[in-house]
Short mmCIF file of C-alpha atoms in Angstrom, two decimals:
data_model
loop_
_atom_site.label_atom_id
_atom_site.label_comp_id
_atom_site.label_asym_id
_atom_site.label_seq_id
_atom_site.Cartn_x
_atom_site.Cartn_y
_atom_site.Cartn_z
CA MET T 1 -0.94 -8.68 12.29
CA THR T 2 2.64 -7.51 12.48
CA TYR T 3 6.11 -8.78 11.85
CA CYS T 4 9.12 -7.52 13.80
CA VAL T 5 12.56 -9.07 13.87
CA GLY T 6 15.49 -8.32 16.18
CA ILE T 7 18.99 -9.56 15.39
CA CYS T 8 21.79 -9.29 17.96
CA VAL T 9 25.20 -10.13 16.48
CA LYS T 10 28.77 -9.54 17.59
CA ASP T 11 28.89 -6.02 16.15
CA GLY T 12 25.50 -4.84 17.32
CA LEU T 13 21.77 -4.90 17.02
CA VAL T 14 19.21 -4.56 14.22
CA ILE T 15 15.47 -4.22 14.80
CA ILE T 16 12.99 -3.98 11.94
CA ALA T 17 9.22 -3.55 12.27
CA ASP T 18 6.45 -3.28 9.72
CA THR T 19 3.76 -0.63 10.20
CA ARG T 20 0.51 -2.35 9.25
CA THR T 21 -2.29 -2.79 11.71
CA ASN T 22 -5.63 -4.27 10.90
CA ALA T 23 -8.91 -4.93 12.62
CA GLY T 24 -10.37 -7.46 10.20
CA VAL T 25 -9.37 -7.09 6.56
CA ASP T 26 -11.36 -3.93 5.88
CA ASN T 27 -9.78 -1.69 8.49
CA ILE T 28 -6.10 -1.38 7.66
CA SER T 29 -3.88 1.42 8.90
CA THR T 30 -0.26 2.45 9.23
CA TYR T 31 1.11 2.85 12.75
CA ARG T 32 4.64 3.08 14.05
CA LYS T 33 5.56 -0.02 16.03
CA LEU T 34 9.24 0.73 16.59
CA PHE T 35 10.30 3.14 19.36
CA LEU T 36 13.58 4.61 20.54
CA PHE T 37 14.48 5.73 24.07
CA SER T 38 17.96 7.13 24.40
CA VAL T 39 20.32 9.25 26.45
CA PRO T 40 23.32 9.23 24.11
CA GLY T 41 26.47 7.97 25.82
CA GLU T 42 24.47 6.63 28.76
CA LYS T 43 21.74 4.29 27.59
CA ILE T 44 19.74 3.28 24.56
CA PHE T 45 16.63 1.13 24.30
CA THR T 46 14.68 0.27 21.17
CA ILE T 47 11.32 -1.47 21.37
CA ALA T 48 9.23 -3.17 18.69
CA THR T 49 5.66 -4.18 19.43
CA ALA T 50 3.24 -6.81 18.14
CA GLY T 51 -0.30 -7.69 19.16
CA ASN T 52 -3.16 -5.55 20.49
CA LEU T 53 -2.36 -1.97 19.37
CA SER T 54 -4.24 -0.24 22.18
CA ILE T 55 -2.30 -2.21 24.79
CA SER T 56 1.08 -1.76 23.11
CA GLN T 57 0.53 1.99 22.62
CA SER T 58 -0.46 2.34 26.27
CA VAL T 59 2.66 0.44 27.33
CA ILE T 60 4.81 2.87 25.34
CA ASN T 61 2.99 5.81 26.96
CA LEU T 62 3.50 4.37 30.42
CA LEU T 63 7.20 3.86 29.69
CA GLU T 64 7.43 7.53 28.71
CA GLU T 65 5.44 9.06 31.55
CA GLY T 66 6.44 6.54 34.20
CA LEU T 67 4.84 3.56 35.84
CA VAL T 68 3.86 3.83 39.50
CA ASP T 69 5.49 1.15 41.64
CA GLN T 70 2.65 -0.38 43.74
CA GLN T 71 4.98 -0.94 46.71
CA THR T 72 6.96 2.31 46.85
CA GLY T 73 4.48 4.64 45.15
CA GLU T 74 7.35 5.97 43.06
CA ARG T 75 7.05 6.63 39.37
CA GLU T 76 9.60 4.93 37.13
CA ARG T 77 10.18 5.88 33.49
CA LEU T 78 12.00 3.64 31.01
CA LEU T 79 14.91 6.06 30.87
CA ASP T 80 15.26 5.87 34.68
CA VAL T 81 16.25 2.20 34.64
CA THR T 82 19.87 1.23 35.10
CA SER T 83 20.01 -1.99 33.07
CA THR T 84 18.35 -3.57 30.06
CA PHE T 85 17.14 -6.37 32.33
CA HIS T 86 15.27 -3.77 34.42
CA ALA T 87 13.92 -2.25 31.22
CA ALA T 88 12.47 -5.67 30.29
CA GLN T 89 10.96 -5.95 33.77
CA LEU T 90 9.37 -2.51 33.44
CA ILE T 91 7.86 -3.29 30.03
CA GLY T 92 6.57 -6.56 31.48
CA ARG T 93 5.00 -4.81 34.47
CA ALA T 94 3.33 -2.23 32.24
CA ALA T 95 1.92 -4.91 29.94
CA ARG T 96 0.73 -7.12 32.80
CA GLN T 97 -0.92 -4.16 34.54
CA LEU T 98 -2.84 -3.18 31.39
CA VAL T 99 -3.88 -6.75 30.64
CA GLU T 100 -5.09 -7.19 34.23
CA GLU T 101 -7.08 -3.96 33.94
CA GLN T 102 -8.57 -4.45 30.47
CA GLY T 103 -8.17 -8.15 29.64
CA ASP T 104 -11.59 -9.33 30.84
CA ALA T 105 -13.45 -6.52 29.10
CA LEU T 106 -11.50 -7.20 25.91
CA ALA T 107 -12.24 -10.93 26.17
CA ARG T 108 -15.97 -10.15 26.46
CA ALA T 109 -15.64 -8.22 23.19
CA ASN T 110 -13.76 -11.22 21.66
CA VAL T 111 -10.60 -9.14 21.33
CA SER T 112 -7.25 -10.60 22.34
CA ALA T 113 -5.25 -8.49 24.80
CA ASP T 114 -2.08 -10.33 23.83
CA VAL T 115 1.03 -8.26 23.12
CA THR T 116 4.70 -9.08 22.69
CA PHE T 117 7.72 -6.79 22.59
CA LEU T 118 11.25 -6.93 21.33
CA LEU T 119 13.55 -4.88 23.53
CA GLY T 120 17.11 -4.26 22.44
CA GLY T 121 19.41 -2.02 24.37
CA GLN T 122 22.51 -1.21 26.27
CA VAL T 123 23.33 0.80 29.39
CA ALA T 124 26.85 2.13 30.08
CA GLY T 125 28.82 -0.51 31.97
CA GLU T 126 26.84 -3.50 30.70
CA ASP T 127 26.66 -5.39 27.41
CA LEU T 128 24.18 -4.97 24.53
CA ARG T 129 21.17 -7.27 25.03
CA LEU T 130 18.01 -8.32 23.19
CA PHE T 131 14.86 -9.55 24.94
CA MET T 132 11.37 -10.70 24.00
CA VAL T 133 8.76 -9.64 26.58
CA TYR T 134 5.36 -11.35 26.82
CA SER T 135 2.08 -9.84 28.02
CA ALA T 136 2.27 -11.82 31.29
CA GLY T 137 5.36 -9.77 32.03
CA ASN T 138 7.82 -12.64 31.63
CA PHE T 139 10.64 -12.41 29.10
CA ILE T 140 13.44 -14.33 27.43
CA GLU T 141 16.84 -13.17 26.24
CA CYS T 142 18.42 -13.79 22.87
CA GLY T 143 21.67 -15.78 22.95
CA PRO T 144 24.58 -16.18 20.53
CA GLU T 145 23.49 -19.68 19.38
CA THR T 146 20.30 -18.29 17.80
CA PRO T 147 21.03 -14.58 17.58
CA PHE T 148 17.57 -13.40 16.58
CA LEU T 149 14.07 -13.06 18.00
CA GLN T 150 10.82 -12.47 16.16
CA VAL T 151 7.35 -11.30 17.18
CA GLY T 152 4.08 -11.36 15.27
CA GLU T 153 3.77 -13.21 11.96
CA HIS T 154 7.15 -14.87 12.26
CA LYS T 155 7.00 -18.12 10.31
CA TYR T 156 7.36 -16.93 6.71
CA GLY T 157 10.56 -15.03 7.48
CA LYS T 158 12.18 -17.64 9.73
CA PRO T 159 13.78 -20.06 7.22
CA ILE T 160 16.19 -17.46 5.82
CA LEU T 161 17.26 -16.47 9.34
CA ASP T 162 17.61 -20.11 10.43
CA ARG T 163 19.92 -20.79 7.50
CA SER T 164 21.97 -17.64 7.38
CA ILE T 165 22.34 -15.71 10.63
CA THR T 166 25.21 -16.48 12.98
CA TYR T 167 26.65 -14.44 15.82
CA ASP T 168 29.57 -13.46 13.54
CA THR T 169 27.35 -12.07 10.78
CA SER T 170 28.26 -8.42 10.20
CA LEU T 171 25.78 -5.69 11.12
CA HIS T 172 25.26 -4.72 7.46
CA GLU T 173 24.66 -8.36 6.53
CA ALA T 174 22.30 -8.78 9.50
CA LEU T 175 20.28 -5.78 8.31
CA LYS T 176 20.17 -7.21 4.78
CA LEU T 177 18.99 -10.60 6.10
CA GLY T 178 16.39 -8.92 8.28
CA LEU T 179 15.10 -7.05 5.24
CA ILE T 180 14.98 -10.28 3.19
CA SER T 181 13.08 -11.97 6.04
CA MET T 182 10.69 -9.01 6.10
CA ASP T 183 10.28 -9.09 2.31
CA SER T 184 9.41 -12.82 2.38
CA THR T 185 6.74 -12.09 4.98
CA LEU T 186 5.33 -9.10 3.07
CA ARG T 187 4.94 -11.26 -0.04
CA SER T 188 3.16 -14.12 1.73
CA ASN T 189 0.92 -12.29 4.21
CA ILE T 190 -1.13 -9.18 3.49
CA SER T 191 -1.51 -8.38 7.19
CA VAL T 192 2.15 -7.30 7.21
CA GLY T 193 2.78 -4.12 5.23
CA MET T 194 5.09 -1.31 4.19
CA PRO T 195 6.60 1.08 5.15
CA LEU T 196 9.18 -0.52 7.44
CA ASP T 197 10.97 1.09 10.36
CA LEU T 198 14.48 0.01 11.21
CA VAL T 199 17.06 0.79 13.85
CA THR T 200 20.66 -0.32 14.19
CA VAL T 201 22.79 0.10 17.31
CA ARG T 202 26.48 -0.72 17.34
CA ARG T 203 27.66 -2.64 20.42
CA GLY T 204 29.24 -0.23 22.88
CA ALA T 205 28.21 2.94 21.03
CA LEU T 206 25.35 3.77 23.45
CA LYS T 207 23.58 5.68 20.71
CA VAL T 208 21.53 4.86 17.66
CA GLU T 209 23.56 4.31 14.50
CA THR T 210 20.71 4.23 11.98
CA SER T 211 17.05 5.04 12.34
CA PHE T 212 15.31 4.88 9.01
CA ARG T 213 11.85 4.44 7.49
CA VAL T 214 11.88 2.30 4.34
CA GLU T 215 9.04 3.75 2.27
CA VAL T 216 6.99 1.75 -0.21
CA ASP T 217 8.93 3.22 -3.16
CA ASP T 218 12.37 2.75 -1.59
CA HIS T 219 14.79 1.94 -4.41
CA TYR T 220 17.21 -0.19 -2.40
CA PHE T 221 14.48 -2.35 -0.84
CA HIS T 222 12.81 -2.85 -4.21
CA ASP T 223 16.15 -3.85 -5.72
CA LEU T 224 16.90 -6.23 -2.81
CA SER T 225 13.55 -7.94 -3.36
CA GLU T 226 14.14 -8.28 -7.12
CA ARG T 227 17.68 -9.55 -6.68
CA TRP T 228 16.53 -12.04 -4.08
CA SER T 229 13.79 -13.40 -6.34
CA ALA T 230 16.21 -13.69 -9.27
CA ALA T 231 18.81 -15.42 -7.10
CA LEU T 232 16.23 -17.92 -5.79
CA ARG T 233 15.11 -18.72 -9.33
CA ALA T 234 18.73 -19.22 -10.41
CA ALA T 235 19.39 -21.29 -7.27
CA HIS T 236 16.62 -23.82 -7.78
CA LYS T 237 17.32 -24.07 -11.50
CA ALA T 238 20.97 -24.88 -10.75
CA ILE T 239 19.99 -27.82 -8.54
CA PRO T 240 19.99 -31.10 -10.56
CA ASP T 241 16.63 -32.71 -11.32
CA PRO T 242 15.35 -35.23 -8.76
CA PRO T 243 16.41 -38.81 -9.58
CA TYR T 244 13.13 -40.21 -8.29
CA PHE T 245 11.38 -40.45 -11.68
CA MET E 1 2.03 -31.32 13.12
CA THR E 2 2.44 -32.12 9.45
CA TYR E 3 3.37 -30.40 6.25
CA CYS E 4 1.98 -31.49 2.88
CA VAL E 5 2.19 -29.59 -0.36
CA GLY E 6 0.40 -30.23 -3.65
CA ILE E 7 1.48 -28.53 -6.86
CA CYS E 8 -0.65 -28.74 -10.00
CA VAL E 9 1.15 -27.39 -13.06
CA LYS E 10 0.58 -27.68 -16.80
CA ASP E 11 2.40 -31.02 -17.07
CA GLY E 12 0.96 -32.67 -14.00
CA LEU E 13 0.76 -32.99 -10.28
CA VAL E 14 3.23 -33.34 -7.40
CA ILE E 15 2.20 -34.15 -3.83
CA ILE E 16 4.72 -34.40 -1.01
CA ALA E 17 3.97 -35.25 2.63
CA ASP E 18 6.15 -35.59 5.68
CA THR E 19 5.61 -38.56 8.02
CA ARG E 20 5.96 -37.12 11.50
CA THR E 21 3.10 -37.24 13.95
CA ASN E 22 3.27 -36.06 17.50
CA ALA E 23 1.08 -35.94 20.57
CA GLY E 24 3.01 -33.43 22.62
CA VAL E 25 6.75 -33.29 22.10
CA ASP E 26 7.50 -36.58 23.86
CA ASN E 27 5.40 -38.86 21.69
CA ILE E 28 6.74 -38.67 18.17
CA SER E 29 6.12 -41.31 15.52
CA THR E 30 6.40 -41.94 11.81
CA TYR E 31 3.15 -42.53 9.91
CA ARG E 32 2.36 -42.50 6.22
CA LYS E 33 0.17 -39.51 5.35
CA LEU E 34 0.18 -39.92 1.56
CA PHE E 35 -2.13 -42.44 -0.09
CA LEU E 36 -2.71 -43.65 -3.63
CA PHE E 37 -5.93 -45.01 -5.12
CA SER E 38 -5.66 -46.04 -8.74
CA VAL E 39 -7.14 -48.07 -11.57
CA PRO E 40 -4.43 -47.47 -14.19
CA GLY E 41 -5.82 -46.05 -17.40
CA GLU E 42 -9.17 -45.22 -15.73
CA LYS E 43 -8.64 -43.12 -12.64
CA ILE E 44 -6.02 -42.06 -10.14
CA PHE E 45 -6.38 -40.25 -6.83
CA THR E 46 -3.67 -39.31 -4.39
CA ILE E 47 -4.51 -37.98 -0.93
CA ALA E 48 -2.30 -36.27 1.66
CA THR E 49 -3.63 -35.72 5.19
CA ALA E 50 -2.96 -33.28 8.01
CA GLY E 51 -4.54 -32.91 11.41
CA ASN E 52 -5.97 -35.46 13.84
CA LEU E 53 -4.37 -38.79 12.84
CA SER E 54 -7.19 -41.00 14.15
CA ILE E 55 -9.74 -39.09 12.07
CA SER E 56 -7.58 -39.00 8.92
CA GLN E 57 -6.75 -42.72 9.17
CA SER E 58 -10.44 -43.52 9.61
CA VAL E 59 -11.29 -41.41 6.56
CA ILE E 60 -8.77 -43.39 4.48
CA ASN E 61 -10.28 -46.65 5.78
CA LEU E 62 -13.80 -45.50 4.93
CA LEU E 63 -12.65 -44.51 1.44
CA GLU E 64 -11.25 -48.03 0.97
CA GLU E 65 -14.15 -50.03 2.39
CA GLY E 66 -16.89 -47.70 1.26
CA LEU E 67 -19.03 -45.08 2.90
CA VAL E 68 -22.75 -45.81 3.31
CA ASP E 69 -24.95 -43.18 1.66
CA GLN E 70 -27.56 -42.21 4.30
CA GLN E 71 -30.26 -41.67 1.65
CA THR E 72 -29.78 -44.67 -0.63
CA GLY E 73 -28.14 -47.06 1.84
CA GLU E 74 -25.55 -47.88 -0.82
CA ARG E 75 -21.89 -48.21 -0.06
CA GLU E 76 -19.54 -46.03 -2.09
CA ARG E 77 -15.76 -46.55 -2.23
CA LEU E 78 -13.33 -43.89 -3.47
CA LEU E 79 -12.54 -45.94 -6.56
CA ASP E 80 -16.27 -46.08 -7.41
CA VAL E 81 -16.52 -42.33 -8.03
CA THR E 82 -16.62 -41.04 -11.56
CA SER E 83 -14.95 -37.63 -11.11
CA THR E 84 -12.38 -35.96 -8.88
CA PHE E 85 -15.10 -33.55 -7.74
CA HIS E 86 -17.10 -36.52 -6.45
CA ALA E 87 -13.95 -37.88 -4.81
CA ALA E 88 -13.61 -34.57 -2.93
CA GLN E 89 -17.27 -34.80 -1.90
CA LEU E 90 -16.78 -38.36 -0.64
CA ILE E 91 -13.70 -37.41 1.42
CA GLY E 92 -15.64 -34.44 2.81
CA ARG E 93 -18.61 -36.65 3.75
CA ALA E 94 -16.34 -39.17 5.46
CA ALA E 95 -14.56 -36.45 7.45
CA ARG E 96 -17.80 -34.69 8.43
CA GLN E 97 -19.38 -37.97 9.52
CA LEU E 98 -16.42 -38.84 11.75
CA VAL E 99 -16.22 -35.33 13.23
CA GLU E 100 -19.97 -35.39 13.97
CA GLU E 101 -19.59 -38.77 15.64
CA GLN E 102 -16.41 -38.13 17.66
CA GLY E 103 -15.95 -34.33 17.73
CA ASP E 104 -17.72 -33.67 21.04
CA ALA E 105 -15.92 -36.48 22.85
CA LEU E 106 -12.59 -35.27 21.45
CA ALA E 107 -13.38 -31.69 22.51
CA ARG E 108 -14.06 -32.91 26.05
CA ALA E 109 -10.57 -34.44 26.01
CA ASN E 110 -9.17 -31.15 24.67
CA VAL E 111 -8.19 -32.80 21.38
CA SER E 112 -8.91 -31.10 18.09
CA ALA E 113 -10.83 -33.19 15.58
CA ASP E 114 -9.67 -30.95 12.77
CA VAL E 115 -8.33 -32.57 9.61
CA THR E 116 -7.51 -31.31 6.12
CA PHE E 117 -6.76 -33.23 2.96
CA LEU E 118 -5.08 -32.58 -0.33
CA LEU E 119 -6.72 -34.56 -3.11
CA GLY E 120 -5.10 -34.67 -6.52
CA GLY E 121 -6.47 -36.81 -9.26
CA GLN E 122 -7.84 -37.46 -12.68
CA VAL E 123 -10.57 -39.65 -14.12
CA ALA E 124 -10.65 -40.64 -17.81
CA GLY E 125 -12.56 -38.00 -19.78
CA GLU E 126 -11.89 -35.14 -17.35
CA ASP E 127 -8.88 -32.98 -16.50
CA LEU E 128 -6.31 -33.39 -13.71
CA ARG E 129 -7.49 -31.50 -10.59
CA LEU E 130 -6.19 -30.63 -7.12
CA PHE E 131 -8.46 -29.93 -4.13
CA MET E 132 -8.11 -29.09 -0.46
CA VAL E 133 -10.88 -30.69 1.64
CA TYR E 134 -11.74 -29.41 5.13
CA SER E 135 -13.19 -31.37 8.03
CA ALA E 136 -16.60 -29.72 7.59
CA GLY E 137 -16.70 -31.47 4.23
CA ASN E 138 -16.30 -28.33 2.14
CA PHE E 139 -13.44 -27.97 -0.30
CA ILE E 140 -11.63 -25.60 -2.64
CA GLU E 141 -9.90 -26.26 -5.94
CA CYS E 142 -6.44 -25.14 -6.94
CA GLY E 143 -6.30 -22.81 -9.95
CA PRO E 144 -3.58 -21.87 -12.44
CA GLU E 145 -3.00 -18.41 -10.86
CA THR E 146 -1.69 -20.00 -7.63
CA PRO E 147 -0.96 -23.56 -8.69
CA PHE E 148 -0.29 -25.02 -5.25
CA LEU E 149 -2.12 -25.88 -2.04
CA GLN E 150 -0.67 -26.64 1.37
CA VAL E 151 -2.01 -28.29 4.53
CA GLY E 152 -0.52 -28.39 8.01
CA GLU E 153 2.46 -26.28 8.99
CA HIS E 154 2.42 -24.30 5.75
CA LYS E 155 3.98 -20.91 6.50
CA TYR E 156 7.71 -21.69 6.55
CA GLY E 157 7.57 -23.28 3.11
CA LYS E 158 5.27 -20.75 1.43
CA PRO E 159 7.68 -17.94 0.45
CA ILE E 160 9.66 -20.11 -1.98
CA LEU E 161 6.45 -21.30 -3.62
CA ASP E 162 5.02 -17.77 -3.76
CA ARG E 163 8.11 -16.53 -5.56
CA SER E 164 8.86 -19.42 -7.88
CA ILE E 165 5.91 -21.60 -8.88
CA THR E 166 3.88 -20.77 -11.96
CA TYR E 167 1.51 -22.91 -13.99
CA ASP E 168 4.24 -23.31 -16.64
CA THR E 169 6.84 -24.65 -14.20
CA SER E 170 7.92 -28.12 -15.37
CA LEU E 171 7.00 -31.17 -13.32
CA HIS E 172 10.65 -31.85 -12.38
CA GLU E 173 11.08 -28.22 -11.29
CA ALA E 174 7.81 -28.35 -9.36
CA LEU E 175 9.05 -31.44 -7.49
CA LYS E 176 12.35 -29.68 -6.76
CA LEU E 177 10.53 -26.59 -5.44
CA GLY E 178 8.22 -28.75 -3.36
CA LEU E 179 11.26 -30.45 -1.82
CA ILE E 180 12.90 -27.06 -1.11
CA SER E 181 9.66 -25.88 0.52
CA MET E 182 9.62 -29.08 2.58
CA ASP E 183 13.29 -28.68 3.53
CA SER E 184 12.68 -25.09 4.74
CA THR E 185 9.86 -26.37 6.94
CA LEU E 186 11.89 -29.31 8.30
CA ARG E 187 14.65 -26.90 9.32
CA SER E 188 12.37 -24.45 11.10
CA ASN E 189 9.84 -26.75 12.79
CA ILE E 190 10.63 -29.99 14.61
CA SER E 191 7.02 -31.17 14.39
CA VAL E 192 7.60 -31.84 10.67
CA GLY E 193 10.01 -34.73 10.02
CA MET E 194 11.64 -37.14 7.61
CA PRO E 195 11.14 -39.42 5.76
CA LEU E 196 9.05 -37.78 3.05
CA ASP E 197 6.60 -39.47 0.72
CA LEU E 198 6.10 -38.07 -2.76
CA VAL E 199 3.92 -38.84 -5.75
CA THR E 200 3.93 -37.37 -9.24
CA VAL E 201 1.18 -37.85 -11.80
CA ARG E 202 1.53 -36.64 -15.38
CA ARG E 203 -1.57 -34.91 -16.77
CA GLY E 204 -3.52 -37.36 -18.91
CA ALA E 205 -1.48 -40.42 -17.95
CA LEU E 206 -4.14 -41.78 -15.56
CA LYS E 207 -1.47 -43.60 -13.60
CA VAL E 208 1.20 -42.74 -11.08
CA GLU E 209 4.51 -41.66 -12.59
CA THR E 210 6.61 -41.65 -9.40
CA SER E 211 5.85 -42.88 -5.92
CA PHE E 212 8.91 -42.60 -3.72
CA ARG E 213 9.91 -42.40 -0.07
CA VAL E 214 12.77 -39.96 0.57
CA GLU E 215 14.61 -41.51 3.52
CA VAL E 216 16.56 -39.52 6.08
CA ASP E 217 19.89 -40.45 4.43
CA ASP E 218 18.73 -39.77 0.86
CA HIS E 219 21.73 -38.45 -1.04
CA TYR E 220 19.83 -36.24 -3.49
CA PHE E 221 17.70 -34.57 -0.81
CA HIS E 222 20.73 -33.92 1.35
CA ASP E 223 22.55 -32.42 -1.63
CA LEU E 224 19.53 -30.27 -2.54
CA SER E 225 19.44 -28.88 1.00
CA GLU E 226 23.18 -28.11 0.98
CA ARG E 227 23.05 -26.51 -2.45
CA TRP E 228 20.06 -24.44 -1.44
CA SER E 229 21.79 -23.17 1.72
CA ALA E 230 24.94 -22.34 -0.22
CA ALA E 231 22.94 -20.55 -2.92
CA LEU E 232 21.06 -18.48 -0.32
CA ARG E 233 24.31 -17.46 1.36
CA ALA E 234 25.78 -16.47 -2.00
CA ALA E 235 22.55 -14.66 -2.90
CA HIS E 236 22.40 -12.41 0.15
CA LYS E 237 26.13 -11.73 0.00
CA ALA E 238 25.78 -10.59 -3.62
CA ILE E 239 23.15 -8.00 -2.66
CA PRO E 240 24.77 -4.58 -2.08
CA ASP E 241 24.89 -3.30 1.51
CA PRO E 242 21.92 -1.19 2.65
CA PRO E 243 22.48 2.55 2.07
CA TYR E 244 20.63 3.43 5.27
CA PHE E 245 23.71 3.78 7.49
#
């Protein structure tokens, strides 16, 4: 499994992805699932992937080398597109094409071809946007009322986001909340694992602000997890006892 | 959907169940999913159900009126059993029998016959025990290392339990944590809904200590939810900013 979260607030965008992949419980590996495509000052796209690793890796390769348009015969790379909406369309086309090609064979082997993507990005002249793209090629866009999207094993890490993220949350706070959401998932589900990859993009900057791998021995992340646990313990102890007895 | 949580700590047992059932999103109702069977001073069983409502209601009815043993022809009611282990076996037999009888017809109607049960209880002369019973009739028992079991929509409410519940947690604290876990689930998933039913049983008491319905306007539960939200906000704000920028 996988857990990736994208948060799109007033100041910018955070995307965090774990790196664990597993085929069963006895074949566990570390793979990058967060990718950056950028022409600084012109356009930036960051993509996180969940689901079938062979499909998602092939999608990333097609986005790099270009996807042939069936009508025009022209090859289009992700960095050729002129809007984030077109980037979402291109990812969707790549995924749909691969699923059409390999889906039946995968189904016969009892393997799901399902993939989902988070796409965050901005092109000069348009606003910063965050999308979730499905393997059928369709996609939805994140809005300010619920300024986050999740793919993969999303349930464990959702309550903290539901309670705490608003569109006015600062970028630093959004990153912190994303890391807490990730930590909650890591603790409850062994199919999500360290290290973590994270990217932040400030709205309007048209370049990456932070691209960082949080390793398993990262001091800050360890401290965040400990502080969070201690705060939760203090929080529930401070709540009066139920009067139902 | 449903969410039920059972917590079995040193001092006793807490079981909490929501009351929402839904067939699709346009057919939502309130049904009791927490049941008590007790002969005070002799035996007490409390059962929470998740899954197909027609199957789980029929299981409860069979436990009340007695299930005919195919070998002996004798009728056995839940309150006839002489251990909690046998109670789990009886629930399992009832569920398996109903699934065998109706499962194929339900599958043809694209309805899952799946059900799961939490069974907590104690019989004079044996210890307090908590089981999770599956529709195939098999079951597992809760142990002191992870002193809780969940059925239904369990993921949203698991992180708080994973971080905070130990075998030495007091019964009041366990109830509080169960309610926080329930509140997290209510906030993140509309298929889980108020009111909540809860039961507590003190180890060795052989009778129910608390049996209470938390209504939608319950002052304490509302206050617990508010305090929890405020504490989480304070907790993440108190964590230093990430040094990754």
